[in-house]
XYZ file of C-alpha atoms in Angstrom:
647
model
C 0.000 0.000 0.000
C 2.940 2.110 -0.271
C 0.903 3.848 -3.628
C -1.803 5.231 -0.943
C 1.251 6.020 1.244
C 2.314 8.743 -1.409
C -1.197 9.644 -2.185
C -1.644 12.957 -0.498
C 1.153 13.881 0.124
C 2.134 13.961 -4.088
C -1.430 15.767 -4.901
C -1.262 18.611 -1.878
C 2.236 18.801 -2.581
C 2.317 19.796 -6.339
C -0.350 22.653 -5.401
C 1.294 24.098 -1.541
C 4.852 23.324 -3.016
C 7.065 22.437 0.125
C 5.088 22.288 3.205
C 6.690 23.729 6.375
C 5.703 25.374 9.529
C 8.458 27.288 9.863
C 9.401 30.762 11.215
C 9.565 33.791 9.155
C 13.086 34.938 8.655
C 16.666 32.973 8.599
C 17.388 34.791 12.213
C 15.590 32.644 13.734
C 17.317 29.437 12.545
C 19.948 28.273 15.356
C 22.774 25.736 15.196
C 22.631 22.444 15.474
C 24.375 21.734 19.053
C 25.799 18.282 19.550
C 26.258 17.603 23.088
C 24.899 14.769 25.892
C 24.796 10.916 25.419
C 22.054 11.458 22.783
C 23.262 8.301 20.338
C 21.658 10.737 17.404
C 20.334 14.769 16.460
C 17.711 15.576 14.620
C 18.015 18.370 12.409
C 13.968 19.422 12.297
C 14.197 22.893 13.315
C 17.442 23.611 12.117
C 17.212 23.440 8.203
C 16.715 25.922 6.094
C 15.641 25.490 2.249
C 16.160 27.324 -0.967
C 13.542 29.623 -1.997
C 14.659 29.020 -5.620
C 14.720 25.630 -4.870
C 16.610 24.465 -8.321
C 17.420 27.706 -9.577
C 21.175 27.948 -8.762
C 23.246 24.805 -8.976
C 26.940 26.059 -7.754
C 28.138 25.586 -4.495
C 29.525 28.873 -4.461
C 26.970 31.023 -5.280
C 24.337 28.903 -3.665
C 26.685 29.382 0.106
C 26.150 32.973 -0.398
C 22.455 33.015 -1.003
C 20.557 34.449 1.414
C 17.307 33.274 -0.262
C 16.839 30.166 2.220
C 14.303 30.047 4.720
C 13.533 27.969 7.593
C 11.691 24.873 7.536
C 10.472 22.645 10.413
C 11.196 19.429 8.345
C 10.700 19.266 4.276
C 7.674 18.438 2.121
C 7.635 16.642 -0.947
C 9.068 17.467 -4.348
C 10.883 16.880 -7.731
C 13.565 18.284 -9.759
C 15.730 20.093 -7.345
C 16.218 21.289 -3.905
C 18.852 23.088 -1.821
C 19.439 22.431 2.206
C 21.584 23.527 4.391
C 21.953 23.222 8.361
C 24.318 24.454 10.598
C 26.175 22.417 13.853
C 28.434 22.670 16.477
C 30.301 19.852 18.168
C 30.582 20.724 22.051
C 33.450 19.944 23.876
C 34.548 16.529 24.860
C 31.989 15.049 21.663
C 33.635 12.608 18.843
C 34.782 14.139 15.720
C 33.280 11.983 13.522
C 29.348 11.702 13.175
C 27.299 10.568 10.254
C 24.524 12.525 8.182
C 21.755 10.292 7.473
C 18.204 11.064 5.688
C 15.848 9.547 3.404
C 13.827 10.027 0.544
C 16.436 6.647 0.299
C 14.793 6.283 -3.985
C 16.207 9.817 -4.708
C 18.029 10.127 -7.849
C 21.177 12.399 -7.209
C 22.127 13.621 -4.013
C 25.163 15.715 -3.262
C 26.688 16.824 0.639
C 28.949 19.835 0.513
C 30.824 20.293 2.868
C 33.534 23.360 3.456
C 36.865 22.573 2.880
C 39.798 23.284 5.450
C 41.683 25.456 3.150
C 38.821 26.769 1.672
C 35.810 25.563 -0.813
C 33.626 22.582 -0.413
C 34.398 18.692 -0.139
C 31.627 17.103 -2.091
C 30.416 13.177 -1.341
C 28.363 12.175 -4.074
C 25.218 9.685 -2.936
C 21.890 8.951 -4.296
C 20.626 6.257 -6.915
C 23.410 7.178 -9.801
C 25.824 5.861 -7.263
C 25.812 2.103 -7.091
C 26.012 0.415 -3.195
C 29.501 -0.871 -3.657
C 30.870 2.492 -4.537
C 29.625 4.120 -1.703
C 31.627 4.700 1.662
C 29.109 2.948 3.785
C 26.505 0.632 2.953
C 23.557 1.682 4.432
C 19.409 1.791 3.789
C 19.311 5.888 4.273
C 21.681 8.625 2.520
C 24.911 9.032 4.602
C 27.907 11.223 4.467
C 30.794 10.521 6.938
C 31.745 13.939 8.476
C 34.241 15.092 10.727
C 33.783 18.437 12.891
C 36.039 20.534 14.112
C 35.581 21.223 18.223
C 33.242 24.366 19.404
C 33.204 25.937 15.451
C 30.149 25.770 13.404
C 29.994 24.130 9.973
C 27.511 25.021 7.416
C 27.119 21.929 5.514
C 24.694 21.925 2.025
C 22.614 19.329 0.204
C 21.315 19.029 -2.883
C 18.779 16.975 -4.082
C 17.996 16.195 -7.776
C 15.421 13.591 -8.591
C 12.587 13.068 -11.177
C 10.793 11.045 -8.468
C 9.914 12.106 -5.147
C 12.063 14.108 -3.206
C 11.757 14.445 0.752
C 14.840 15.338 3.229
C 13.327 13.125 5.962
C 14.226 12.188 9.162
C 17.604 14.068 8.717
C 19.673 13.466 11.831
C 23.382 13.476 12.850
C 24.313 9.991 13.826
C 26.713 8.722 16.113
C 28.451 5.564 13.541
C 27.833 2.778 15.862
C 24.079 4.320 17.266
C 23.467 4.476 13.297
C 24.745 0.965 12.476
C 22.576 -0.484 15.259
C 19.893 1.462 14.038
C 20.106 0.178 10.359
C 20.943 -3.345 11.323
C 17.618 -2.958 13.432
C 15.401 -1.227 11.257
C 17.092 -3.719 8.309
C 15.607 -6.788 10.332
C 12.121 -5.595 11.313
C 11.727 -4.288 7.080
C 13.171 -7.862 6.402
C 10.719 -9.368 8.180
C 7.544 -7.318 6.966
C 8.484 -7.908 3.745
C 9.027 -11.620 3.917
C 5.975 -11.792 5.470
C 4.279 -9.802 2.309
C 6.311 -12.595 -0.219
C 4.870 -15.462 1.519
C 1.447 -14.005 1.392
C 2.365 -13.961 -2.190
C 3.380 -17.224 -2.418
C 0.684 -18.535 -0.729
C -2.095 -15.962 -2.118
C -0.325 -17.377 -5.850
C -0.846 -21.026 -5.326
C -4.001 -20.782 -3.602
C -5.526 -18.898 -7.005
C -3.958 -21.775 -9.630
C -5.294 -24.286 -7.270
C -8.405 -22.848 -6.674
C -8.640 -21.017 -10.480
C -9.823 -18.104 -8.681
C -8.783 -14.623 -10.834
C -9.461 -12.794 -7.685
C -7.096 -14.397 -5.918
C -4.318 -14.223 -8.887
C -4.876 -10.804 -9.388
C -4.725 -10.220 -5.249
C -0.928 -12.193 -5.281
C 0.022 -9.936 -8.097
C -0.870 -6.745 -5.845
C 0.976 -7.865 -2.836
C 3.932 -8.502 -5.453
C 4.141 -4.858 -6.881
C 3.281 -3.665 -3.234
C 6.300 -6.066 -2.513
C 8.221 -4.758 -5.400
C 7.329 -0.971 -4.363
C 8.531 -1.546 -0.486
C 11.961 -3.117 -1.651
C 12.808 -0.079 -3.342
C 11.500 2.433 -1.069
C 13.355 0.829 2.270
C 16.157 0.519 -0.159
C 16.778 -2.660 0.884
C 17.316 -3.529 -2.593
C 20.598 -1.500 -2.160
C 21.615 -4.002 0.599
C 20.760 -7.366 -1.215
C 22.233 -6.096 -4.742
C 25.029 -3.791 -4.803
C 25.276 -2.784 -8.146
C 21.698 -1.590 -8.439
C 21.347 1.718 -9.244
C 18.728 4.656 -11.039
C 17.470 2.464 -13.542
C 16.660 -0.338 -11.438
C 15.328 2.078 -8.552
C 12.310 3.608 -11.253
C 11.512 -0.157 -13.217
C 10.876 -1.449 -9.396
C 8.914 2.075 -8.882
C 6.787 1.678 -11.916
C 6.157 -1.943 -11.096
C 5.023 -1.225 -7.803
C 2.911 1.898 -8.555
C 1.796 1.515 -12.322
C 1.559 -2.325 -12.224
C -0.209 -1.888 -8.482
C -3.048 -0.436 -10.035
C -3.314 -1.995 -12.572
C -3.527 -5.606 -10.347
C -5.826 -3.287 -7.798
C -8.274 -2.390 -10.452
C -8.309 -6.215 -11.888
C -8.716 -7.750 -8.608
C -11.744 -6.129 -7.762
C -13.240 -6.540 -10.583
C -13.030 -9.846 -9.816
C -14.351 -10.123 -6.499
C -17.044 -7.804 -7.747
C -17.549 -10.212 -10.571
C -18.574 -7.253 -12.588
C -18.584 -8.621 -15.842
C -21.920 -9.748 -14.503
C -23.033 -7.142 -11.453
C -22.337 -4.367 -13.246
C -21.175 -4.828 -17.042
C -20.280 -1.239 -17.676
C -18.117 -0.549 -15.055
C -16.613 -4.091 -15.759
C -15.797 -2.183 -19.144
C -14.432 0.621 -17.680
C -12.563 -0.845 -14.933
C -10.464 -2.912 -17.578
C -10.060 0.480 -19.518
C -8.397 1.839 -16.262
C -6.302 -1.578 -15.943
C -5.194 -1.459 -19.121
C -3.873 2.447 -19.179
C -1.966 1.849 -16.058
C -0.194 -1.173 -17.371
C 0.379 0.889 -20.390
C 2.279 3.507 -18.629
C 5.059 1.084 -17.481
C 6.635 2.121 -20.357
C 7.117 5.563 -19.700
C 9.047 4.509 -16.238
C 11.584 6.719 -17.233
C 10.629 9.026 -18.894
C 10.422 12.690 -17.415
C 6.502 12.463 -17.695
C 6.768 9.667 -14.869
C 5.424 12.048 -12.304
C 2.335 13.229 -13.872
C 1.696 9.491 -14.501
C 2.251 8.996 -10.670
C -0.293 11.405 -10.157
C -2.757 9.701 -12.431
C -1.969 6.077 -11.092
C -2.833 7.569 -7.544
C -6.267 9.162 -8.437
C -7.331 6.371 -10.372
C -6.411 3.731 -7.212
C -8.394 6.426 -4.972
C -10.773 6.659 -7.723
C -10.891 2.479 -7.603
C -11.569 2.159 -3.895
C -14.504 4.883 -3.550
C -16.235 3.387 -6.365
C -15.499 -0.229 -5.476
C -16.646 0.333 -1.759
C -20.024 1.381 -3.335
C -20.264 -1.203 -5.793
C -19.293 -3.705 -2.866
C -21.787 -2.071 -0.601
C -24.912 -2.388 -3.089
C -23.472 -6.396 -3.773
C -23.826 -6.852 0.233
C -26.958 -5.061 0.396
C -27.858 -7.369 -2.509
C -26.510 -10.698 -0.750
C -26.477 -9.837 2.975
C -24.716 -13.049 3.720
C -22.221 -13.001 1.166
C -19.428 -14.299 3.319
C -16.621 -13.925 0.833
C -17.317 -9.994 -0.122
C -17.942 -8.628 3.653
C -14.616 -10.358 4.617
C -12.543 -8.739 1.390
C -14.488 -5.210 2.420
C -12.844 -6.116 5.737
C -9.164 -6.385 4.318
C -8.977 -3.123 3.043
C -10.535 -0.859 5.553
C -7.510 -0.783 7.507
C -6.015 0.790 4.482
C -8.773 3.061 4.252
C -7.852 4.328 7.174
C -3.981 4.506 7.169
C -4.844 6.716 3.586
C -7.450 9.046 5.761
C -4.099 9.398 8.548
C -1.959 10.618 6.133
C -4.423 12.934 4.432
C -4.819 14.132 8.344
C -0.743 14.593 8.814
C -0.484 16.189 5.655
C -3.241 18.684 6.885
C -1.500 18.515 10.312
C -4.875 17.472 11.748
C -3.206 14.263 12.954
C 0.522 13.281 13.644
C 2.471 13.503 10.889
C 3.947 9.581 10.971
C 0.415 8.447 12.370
C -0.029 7.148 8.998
C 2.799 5.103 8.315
C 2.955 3.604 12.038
C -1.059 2.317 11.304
C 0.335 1.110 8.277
C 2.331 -1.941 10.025
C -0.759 -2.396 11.526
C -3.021 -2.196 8.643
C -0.673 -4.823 7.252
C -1.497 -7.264 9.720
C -5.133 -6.936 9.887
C -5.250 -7.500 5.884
C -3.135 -10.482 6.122
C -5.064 -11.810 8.953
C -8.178 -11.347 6.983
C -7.014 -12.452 3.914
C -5.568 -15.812 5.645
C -9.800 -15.800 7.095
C -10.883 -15.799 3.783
C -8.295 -18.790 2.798
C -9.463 -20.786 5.440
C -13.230 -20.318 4.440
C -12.495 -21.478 0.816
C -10.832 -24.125 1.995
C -13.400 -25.326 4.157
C -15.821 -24.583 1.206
C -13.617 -26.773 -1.076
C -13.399 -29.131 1.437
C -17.039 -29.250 2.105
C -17.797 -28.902 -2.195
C -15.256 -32.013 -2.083
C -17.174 -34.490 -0.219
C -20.348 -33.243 -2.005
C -18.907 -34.465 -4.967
C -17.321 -37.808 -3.196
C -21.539 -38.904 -2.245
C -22.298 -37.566 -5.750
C -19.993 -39.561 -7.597
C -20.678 -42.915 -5.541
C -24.165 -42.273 -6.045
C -23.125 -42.183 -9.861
C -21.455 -44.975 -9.733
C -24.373 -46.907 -7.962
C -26.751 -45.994 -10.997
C -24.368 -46.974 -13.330
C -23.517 -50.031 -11.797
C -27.550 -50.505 -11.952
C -27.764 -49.086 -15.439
C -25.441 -51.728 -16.898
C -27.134 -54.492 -15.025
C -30.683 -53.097 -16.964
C -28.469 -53.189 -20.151
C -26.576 -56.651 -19.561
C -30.440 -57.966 -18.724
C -31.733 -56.345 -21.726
C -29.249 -57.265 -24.359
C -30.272 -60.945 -23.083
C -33.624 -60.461 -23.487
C -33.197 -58.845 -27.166
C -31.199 -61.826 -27.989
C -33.373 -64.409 -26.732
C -36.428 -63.422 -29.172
C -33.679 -63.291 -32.025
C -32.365 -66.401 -31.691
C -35.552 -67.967 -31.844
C -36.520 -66.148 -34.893
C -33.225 -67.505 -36.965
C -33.881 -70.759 -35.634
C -37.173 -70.816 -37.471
C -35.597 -69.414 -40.173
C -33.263 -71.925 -40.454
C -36.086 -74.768 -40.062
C -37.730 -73.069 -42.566
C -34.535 -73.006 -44.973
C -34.103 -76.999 -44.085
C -37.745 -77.832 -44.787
C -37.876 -75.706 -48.123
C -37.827 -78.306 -51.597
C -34.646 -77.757 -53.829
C -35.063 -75.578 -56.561
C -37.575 -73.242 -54.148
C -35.766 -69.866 -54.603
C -38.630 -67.856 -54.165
C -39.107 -69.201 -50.054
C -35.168 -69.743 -49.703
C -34.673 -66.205 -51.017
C -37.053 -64.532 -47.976
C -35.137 -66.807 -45.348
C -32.237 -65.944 -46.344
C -33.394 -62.195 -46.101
C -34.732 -63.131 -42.608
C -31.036 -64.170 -41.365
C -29.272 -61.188 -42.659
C -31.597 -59.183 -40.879
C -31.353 -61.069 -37.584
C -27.742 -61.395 -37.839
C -27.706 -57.428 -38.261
C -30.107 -57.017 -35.310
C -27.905 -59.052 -33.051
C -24.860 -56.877 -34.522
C -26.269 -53.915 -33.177
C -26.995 -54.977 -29.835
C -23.918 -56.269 -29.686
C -22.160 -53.206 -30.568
C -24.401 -50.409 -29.288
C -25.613 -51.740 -26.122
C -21.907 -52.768 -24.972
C -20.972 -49.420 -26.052
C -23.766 -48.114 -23.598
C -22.641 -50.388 -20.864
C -18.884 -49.224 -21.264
C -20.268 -45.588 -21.020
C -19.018 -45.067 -24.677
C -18.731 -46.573 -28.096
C -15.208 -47.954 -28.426
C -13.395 -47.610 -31.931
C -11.446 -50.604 -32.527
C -9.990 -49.145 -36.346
C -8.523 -51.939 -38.407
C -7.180 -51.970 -42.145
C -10.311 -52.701 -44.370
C -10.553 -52.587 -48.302
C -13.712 -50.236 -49.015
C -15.452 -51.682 -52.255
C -15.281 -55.428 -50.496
C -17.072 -53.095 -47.876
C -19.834 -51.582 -50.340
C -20.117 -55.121 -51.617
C -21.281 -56.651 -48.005
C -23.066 -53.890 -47.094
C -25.444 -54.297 -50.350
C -25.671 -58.010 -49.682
C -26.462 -57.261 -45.923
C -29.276 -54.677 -46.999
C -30.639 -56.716 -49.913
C -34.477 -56.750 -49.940
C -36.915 -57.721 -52.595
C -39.826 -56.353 -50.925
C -38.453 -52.783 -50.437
C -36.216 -49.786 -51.975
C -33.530 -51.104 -54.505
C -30.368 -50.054 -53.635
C -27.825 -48.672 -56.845
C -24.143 -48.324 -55.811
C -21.540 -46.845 -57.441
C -17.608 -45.838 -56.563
C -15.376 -43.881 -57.508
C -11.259 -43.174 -56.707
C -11.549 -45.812 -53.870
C -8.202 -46.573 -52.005
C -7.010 -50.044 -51.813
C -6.988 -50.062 -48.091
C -7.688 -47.365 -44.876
C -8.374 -48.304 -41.343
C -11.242 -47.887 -40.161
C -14.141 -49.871 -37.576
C -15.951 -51.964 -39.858
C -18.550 -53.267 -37.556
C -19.345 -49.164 -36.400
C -19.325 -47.810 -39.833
C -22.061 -50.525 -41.340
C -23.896 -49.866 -38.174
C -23.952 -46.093 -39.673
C -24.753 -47.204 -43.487
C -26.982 -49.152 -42.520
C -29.014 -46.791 -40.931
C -28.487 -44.189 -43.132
C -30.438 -46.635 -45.721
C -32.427 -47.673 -43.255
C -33.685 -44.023 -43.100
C -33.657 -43.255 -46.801
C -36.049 -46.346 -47.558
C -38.597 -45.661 -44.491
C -38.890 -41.981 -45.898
C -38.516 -42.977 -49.465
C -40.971 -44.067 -52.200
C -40.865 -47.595 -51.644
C -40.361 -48.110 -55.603
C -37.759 -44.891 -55.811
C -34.162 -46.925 -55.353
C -32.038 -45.723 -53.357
C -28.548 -44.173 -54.242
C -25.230 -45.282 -52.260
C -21.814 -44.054 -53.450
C -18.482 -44.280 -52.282
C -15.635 -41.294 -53.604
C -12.082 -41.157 -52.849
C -10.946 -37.387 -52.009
C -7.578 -36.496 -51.250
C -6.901 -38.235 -47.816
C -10.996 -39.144 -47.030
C -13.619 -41.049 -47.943
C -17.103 -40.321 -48.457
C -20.057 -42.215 -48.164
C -23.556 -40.578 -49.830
C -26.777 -41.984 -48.947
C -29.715 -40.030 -51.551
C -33.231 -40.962 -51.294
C -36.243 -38.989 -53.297
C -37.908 -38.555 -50.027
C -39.338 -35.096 -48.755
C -36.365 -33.597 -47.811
C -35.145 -32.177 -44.480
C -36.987 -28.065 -43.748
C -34.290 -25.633 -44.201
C -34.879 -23.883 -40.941
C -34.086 -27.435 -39.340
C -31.094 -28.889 -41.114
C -29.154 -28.265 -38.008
C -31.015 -30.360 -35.883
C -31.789 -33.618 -37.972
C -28.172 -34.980 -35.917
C -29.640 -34.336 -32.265
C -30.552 -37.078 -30.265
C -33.875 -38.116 -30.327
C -34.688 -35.084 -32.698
C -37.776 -35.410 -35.239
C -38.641 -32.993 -38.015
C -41.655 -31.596 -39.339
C -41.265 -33.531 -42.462
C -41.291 -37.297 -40.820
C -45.310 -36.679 -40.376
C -46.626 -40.000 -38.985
C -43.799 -41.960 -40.095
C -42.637 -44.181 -36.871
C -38.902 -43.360 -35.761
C -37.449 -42.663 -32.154
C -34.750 -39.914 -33.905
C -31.625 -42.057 -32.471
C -30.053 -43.520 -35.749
C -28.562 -39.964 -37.452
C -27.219 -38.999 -33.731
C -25.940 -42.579 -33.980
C -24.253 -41.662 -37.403
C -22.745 -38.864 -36.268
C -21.389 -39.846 -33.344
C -19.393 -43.009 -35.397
C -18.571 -40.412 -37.619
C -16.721 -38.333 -35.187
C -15.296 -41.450 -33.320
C -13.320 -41.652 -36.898
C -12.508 -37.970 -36.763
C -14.770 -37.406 -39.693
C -18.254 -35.711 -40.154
C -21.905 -36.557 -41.104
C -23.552 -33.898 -42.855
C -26.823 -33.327 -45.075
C -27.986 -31.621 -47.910
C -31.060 -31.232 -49.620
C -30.706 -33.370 -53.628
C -31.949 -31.775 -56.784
C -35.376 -32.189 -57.812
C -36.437 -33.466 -54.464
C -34.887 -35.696 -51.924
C -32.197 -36.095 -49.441
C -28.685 -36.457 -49.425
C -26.420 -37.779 -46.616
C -22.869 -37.525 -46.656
C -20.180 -39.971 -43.892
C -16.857 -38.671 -44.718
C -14.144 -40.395 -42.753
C -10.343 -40.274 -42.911
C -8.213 -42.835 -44.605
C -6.375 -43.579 -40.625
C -8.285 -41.870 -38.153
C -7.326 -40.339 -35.273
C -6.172 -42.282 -31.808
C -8.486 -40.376 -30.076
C -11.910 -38.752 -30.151
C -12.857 -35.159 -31.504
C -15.834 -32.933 -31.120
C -16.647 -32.529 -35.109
C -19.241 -29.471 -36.691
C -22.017 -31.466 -37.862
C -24.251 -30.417 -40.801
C -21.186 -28.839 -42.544
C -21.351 -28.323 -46.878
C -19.184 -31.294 -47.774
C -17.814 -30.584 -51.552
C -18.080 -34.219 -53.163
């Protein structure tokens, strides 16, 4: 939250320029007296600043300029700033004392310091100077100084940055008070911000395990929050050396810009209001998008302006998203997962609200940012709340699904003992008809070819019948039809399925082929199944003395198979549908069907990654197009049905 840290201090400081409660005139500004056992000074009430602030940029002509006032301590900036302070070692005090003082992200920042014969001794610090090339390692700005006994030194600083600037918490440190102090202050940062990397460990895993956007987006936040608190306790500085300017701003944008950006997202998530509210859904993703955008212009000079913009669209965020949360609740009272995310980030609300006050001086001025360690615990103990209560739900949406799935299994278990009982019982009634059929074809006189001829027709079809119990209502009982592909040679193929649908009493049936392949693989038993009933079909709605046309075309690496009848055709407005289970159209009339077989055809079709399509036949009729490939696929694909085949 270190974005609505900034907040309003960057807006009130842009239009009041450098804030101060200082005296009137540079009389009134005393030295800096260092003297007692106190292990550090503060220098608020000694500092004066530069009214021209960036105007003059030598150290000799800026010593002599009287145009510095007092301030109490300094507000927040950019571009440039001059401040100078004056102390006084008492007697019997060390010589050597440290000058430390944050903004620690400023750009350039130079100590002058007046030289013993004259002129100024100047230690360069700030974010242009790498860690390992500075004298001491340390979070804060320091310059090692050495005072001379009972003399005062006027000592300048000037601060250059296209970020913030703030000459905070400016003291003069005894060296081992201030290495205690770092190595303190170094530890407790450490922790808070491991703590904030597990969370977004945790908050990370959590959302890919759970899918939950909301929670993704929230793991993101804590990581530019993460990314924004590295750089701004500089502890960055510490762990890498070598980092410098450019690495300073990219960890600034990410934590700012790309902060927003996962702010904004994540509550539109936990919102959900793509479907609460679709035009602020719209416009929250606008927002999103813009600040993401503006990570490119991390370094540019415009960086501040976009600062400002990245801040009023977060404020702009939470006001709105409070609302929008507050008419959800009053929507869905007992919406467990919204009141306890409105809950996580009221703390915040109020650490933004105490430094609005200590910018205004209505409060303490570091109210703010001590709530803010605070803050940070209440959110993660909420947010840990809210992990625990979608655990539990998972938990609980877990065993739901453990009784639902047993009870599953029970009425499967149940629905293949109906199916193993009925493919018995359809059996039983067929094997007594070919058994009459075949005492039938025993007791017929030689030469009878009329009565051998219709038992013979009686087999086929009873051999066929038990073929398609066989195949279909095992495929039931194994929960889906299996495709057992094996190399076949399609015009033996046409030539059985003919002789398998040979009737003298109905529809003739005219073949022809065309650019067949010696060989493909394929399921015999599953595609006859689907000829079959594609004749089947084009005879029932068929004249009964119209024949019935069956082709079979090589094309490029496929097959097709056309079924055309002279029929009445298929309603345009219905094509579509003909494929759907248990689907009838307008044009079947009283014609008895149960609208199973053309699912049935298109579902072989697609277990042979191919497609079952119709089309409506010149001068009347229907046609019916199974187009397979020569070597299907291993495994099963969705496939558009009712697709245009070109044959």
């Amino acid at each position: 939250m270190r974005a609505m840290r900034g907040l309003a201090a960057l807006l009130l400081g842009a239009m009041l320029g450098v804030l101060s409660s200082a005296p009137s005139n540079a009389a009134d500004l005393t030295a800096l007296g260092l003297e007692g056992e106190a292990p550090s000074f503060s220098l608020d009430g000694h500092l004066a600043v530069h009214e021209g602030r960036g105007g003059v940029d030598d150290i000799e002509a800026i010593s002599a300029d009287t145009a510095f006032r007092p301030v109490d301590r300094s507000g927040i900036s950019t571009g440039t700033q001059w401040y100078r302070f004056t102390a006084r070692r008492g007697a019997g005090m060390p010589a050597d004392w440290i000058l430390a003082f944050g903004e620690p992200d400023i750009d350039d920042v130079r100590v002058y310091v007046p030289a013993t014969g004259g002129g100024f001794n100047e230690i360069a610090l700030g974010r242009r100077v790498p860690t390992s090339e500075l004298p001491v390692a340390a979070r804060r700005h320091v310059a090692l100084l050495t005072l001379p006994e009972g003399e005062p030194v006027t000592i300048h600083v000037r601060l250059s940055s296209l970020h913030k600037i703030r000459f905070e918490d400016a003291a003069l440190w005894r060296p081992a008070a201030l290495i205690h102090e770092e190595a303190r202050e170094s530890a407790m940062l450490g922790l808070r911000l491991g703590i904030l990397g597990f969370v977004v460990v945790v908050a990370a895993l959590f959302g890919v395990w759970l899918r939950d956007p909301a929670m993704l987006a929230y793991a993101v936040y804590v990581g530019t929050t993460l990314s924004l608190g590295i750089n701004h306790t500089s502890i960055v500085t510490l762990v890498f050396p070598e980092a410098g300017r450019t690495t300073s701003y990219l960890l600034t944008g990410i934590g700012l810009l790309g902060g927003v950006a996962a702010y904004i997202f994540m509550w539109d998530r936990i919102l959900d209001l793509r479907r609460t509210f679709p035009v602020m859904h719209r416009l929250y993703l606008v927002a999103a998008g813009v600040a993401a955008l503006s990570l490119f212009w991390v370094m540019s000079p415009y960086f501040q302006a976009l600062a400002w913009a990245a801040h009023i669209i977060m404020l702009a965020t939470t006001v709105t998203s409070v609302v929008l949360a507050a008419l959800r609740v009053r929507r869905t009272p007992k919406d467990f997962y919204l009141w306890t995310h409105l809950l996580a980030f009221i703390p915040f609300i109020l650490v933004w609200a105490a430094q609005i006050g200590g910018v205004l001086e209505v409060v303490p001025a570091d109210l703010g940012r001590d709530l803010f360690v605070m803050a940070v615990q209440v959110h993660i103990g909420t947010i840990s709340i809210i992990l625990a209560y979608r655990l539990r739900q998972l938990q609980h949406e877990r065993n739901k699904a453990e009784v639902s799935l047993a009870g599953e299994r029970l009425a499967r278990q149940h629905q293949r003992n109906f199916i193993d009982m009925a493919t018995h019982e359809f059996k039983t009634p067929l094997a007594v008809i070919d058994s009459a059929a075949q005492v039938l074809e025993l007791m017929t006189p030689r030469g009878d070819t009329e009565i051998a001829g219709r038992t013979a027709v009686i087999r086929r079809a009873v051999q066929r019948m038990v073929d398609l119990v066989d195949t279909c209502l095992a495929g039931e009982r194994d929960e889906a039809l299996a495709l057992t592909p094996r190399p076949m040679a399609p015009a033996r193929f046409i030539d059985r399925l003919l002789e398998r649908n040979r009737d003298p009493d109905r529809a003739p049936l005219v073949a022809r082929s065309s650019d067949l392949p010696d060989a493909c693989f394929a399921d015999e038993a599953l595609l006859g199944i689907a000829l079959d009933a594609l004749i089947e079909n084009a005879r029932r709605y068929g004249p009964a003395a119209a024949p019935v046309d069956i082709s079979a075309q090589g094309h490029r690496d496929r097959i097709m198979f056309l079924v055309q009848d002279r029929g009445p055709g298929v309603p345009p407005a219905e094509a579509h549908l003909i494929f759907e289970k248990y689907y009838r159209c307008s044009a079947s009339g009283a014609t008895p069907g149960t609208g199973i077989g053309l699912h049935l055809v298109k579902t072989i079709a697609a277990l042979h990654g191919g497609q079952a399509a119709y089309q409506p036949r010149q001068n009347g009729g229907s046609t019916f197009v199974l187009s397979i490939p020569l070597r299907p696929a291993s495994t099963a694909h969705d496939h558009v049905v009712g697709e245009q085949v070109a044959y």
